[in-house]
């Protein structure tokens, strides 16, 4: 063995035996991280600032998710997207918009969830992003499913956004606000009647109803997107020549439902109408090259849709140039 190699081995062994180095090595060992924590992401639309805030995820069995196609067809689409074929992992991402005059949140997230839950991460990620719920001036609802309205309340059952006006689509509140519609609703969605009434209760004096193509605030307009629910609504944002659209639940995971807009899923109130809406909204954003954010898109949940065959391909926006 050469003298150089002997010296190298001695130095290495000495360093590894040193209590200081050993402590340093232990200190640098990665701690267990059972869940990803992507947090938040920002970009600009004209002078407006958009922040997408991660709210965790939920996993469900794949079987039974798509109702009008065999499981093998659904698995083939997911396999092409390099996603699992036994389950569907559904992300939640909430879009915030700061116009300089208003701080808007589109939907409210899952809110307070049980310890250890994989969803309900928005509260912590808002803090990380420097977003104070008390500064939010408008909560703009796309629809009333629980993962979108539950965050209206805090842990004490009071308004989580104490100074905000809540803006709701007229068709949505007209349906879920009338309990006589309960028997005409899918059985799995009937809990929405009582749940949405409870979540909206503290905001009763600050509730504003809007129709389709209504100005929510300057720069934000409603876009009717019925089907997923009776009043499901998207929102178009524009400042100068720049524009984006919050497409809410027009699709669940885009790797599946943008690729196959003809798939009818278990969460859609009227699957035929939801498919027609998907094609109409996606044709518009693809043709006009409008940036989109989606509630169930992979984080940071923003990008573009390109027409491809009978469906659409989601193209994630470049991370470079973030605010």
Short mmCIF file of N, CA, C and O in Angstrom, two decimals, residues 57-66 86-90 252 265-267:
data_model
loop_
_atom_site.label_atom_id
_atom_site.label_comp_id
_atom_site.label_asym_id
_atom_site.label_seq_id
_atom_site.Cartn_x
_atom_site.Cartn_y
_atom_site.Cartn_z
N UNK A 57 -53.74 16.26 -0.08
CA UNK A 57 -54.27 15.35 -1.08
C UNK A 57 -55.16 14.31 -0.42
O UNK A 57 -55.21 14.18 0.81
N UNK A 58 -55.84 13.56 -1.27
CA UNK A 58 -56.69 12.46 -0.83
C UNK A 58 -56.52 11.33 -1.84
O UNK A 58 -56.48 11.57 -3.05
N UNK A 59 -56.41 10.11 -1.36
CA UNK A 59 -56.28 8.96 -2.26
C UNK A 59 -57.52 8.09 -2.15
O UNK A 59 -58.02 7.84 -1.04
N UNK A 60 -58.03 7.65 -3.29
CA UNK A 60 -59.21 6.78 -3.31
C UNK A 60 -58.97 5.65 -4.30
O UNK A 60 -58.15 5.77 -5.22
N UNK A 61 -59.68 4.53 -4.14
CA UNK A 61 -59.53 3.44 -5.11
C UNK A 61 -59.92 3.91 -6.51
O UNK A 61 -60.84 4.71 -6.67
N UNK A 62 -59.22 3.41 -7.49
CA UNK A 62 -59.52 3.80 -8.87
C UNK A 62 -60.82 3.17 -9.36
O UNK A 62 -61.59 3.80 -10.09
N UNK A 63 -61.06 1.95 -8.93
CA UNK A 63 -62.26 1.25 -9.40
C UNK A 63 -63.52 2.01 -8.98
O UNK A 63 -63.66 2.42 -7.83
N UNK A 64 -64.41 2.24 -9.93
CA UNK A 64 -65.65 2.95 -9.66
C UNK A 64 -65.56 4.45 -9.84
O UNK A 64 -66.59 5.13 -9.77
N UNK A 65 -64.36 4.98 -10.08
CA UNK A 65 -64.22 6.43 -10.24
C UNK A 65 -64.81 6.90 -11.56
O UNK A 65 -65.52 7.90 -11.60
N UNK A 66 -64.52 6.18 -12.64
CA UNK A 66 -65.10 6.48 -13.95
C UNK A 66 -66.25 5.51 -14.19
O UNK A 66 -66.09 4.29 -14.08
N UNK A 86 -53.95 1.54 -9.47
CA UNK A 86 -54.84 0.94 -8.48
C UNK A 86 -55.59 1.98 -7.65
O UNK A 86 -56.56 1.65 -6.97
N UNK A 87 -55.15 3.23 -7.72
CA UNK A 87 -55.76 4.29 -6.92
C UNK A 87 -55.61 5.62 -7.65
O UNK A 87 -54.78 5.74 -8.55
N UNK A 88 -56.38 6.60 -7.22
CA UNK A 88 -56.23 7.94 -7.77
C UNK A 88 -55.87 8.86 -6.61
O UNK A 88 -56.60 8.95 -5.62
N UNK A 89 -54.75 9.53 -6.74
CA UNK A 89 -54.31 10.50 -5.74
C UNK A 89 -54.78 11.88 -6.20
O UNK A 89 -54.37 12.36 -7.26
N UNK A 90 -55.67 12.49 -5.43
CA UNK A 90 -56.32 13.73 -5.82
C UNK A 90 -55.72 14.89 -5.03
O UNK A 90 -55.94 14.97 -3.81
N UNK A 252 -61.16 16.78 -12.82
CA UNK A 252 -60.36 16.33 -11.69
C UNK A 252 -58.92 16.27 -12.20
O UNK A 252 -58.48 17.22 -12.83
N UNK A 265 -67.31 10.84 -14.29
CA UNK A 265 -66.80 10.43 -13.00
C UNK A 265 -67.86 10.47 -11.91
O UNK A 265 -68.89 11.14 -12.04
N UNK A 266 -67.56 9.78 -10.83
CA UNK A 266 -68.52 9.61 -9.74
C UNK A 266 -68.88 10.91 -9.06
O UNK A 266 -69.98 11.04 -8.49
N UNK A 267 -68.02 11.93 -9.12
CA UNK A 267 -68.28 13.19 -8.41
C UNK A 267 -69.14 14.16 -9.19
O UNK A 267 -69.55 15.20 -8.65
#
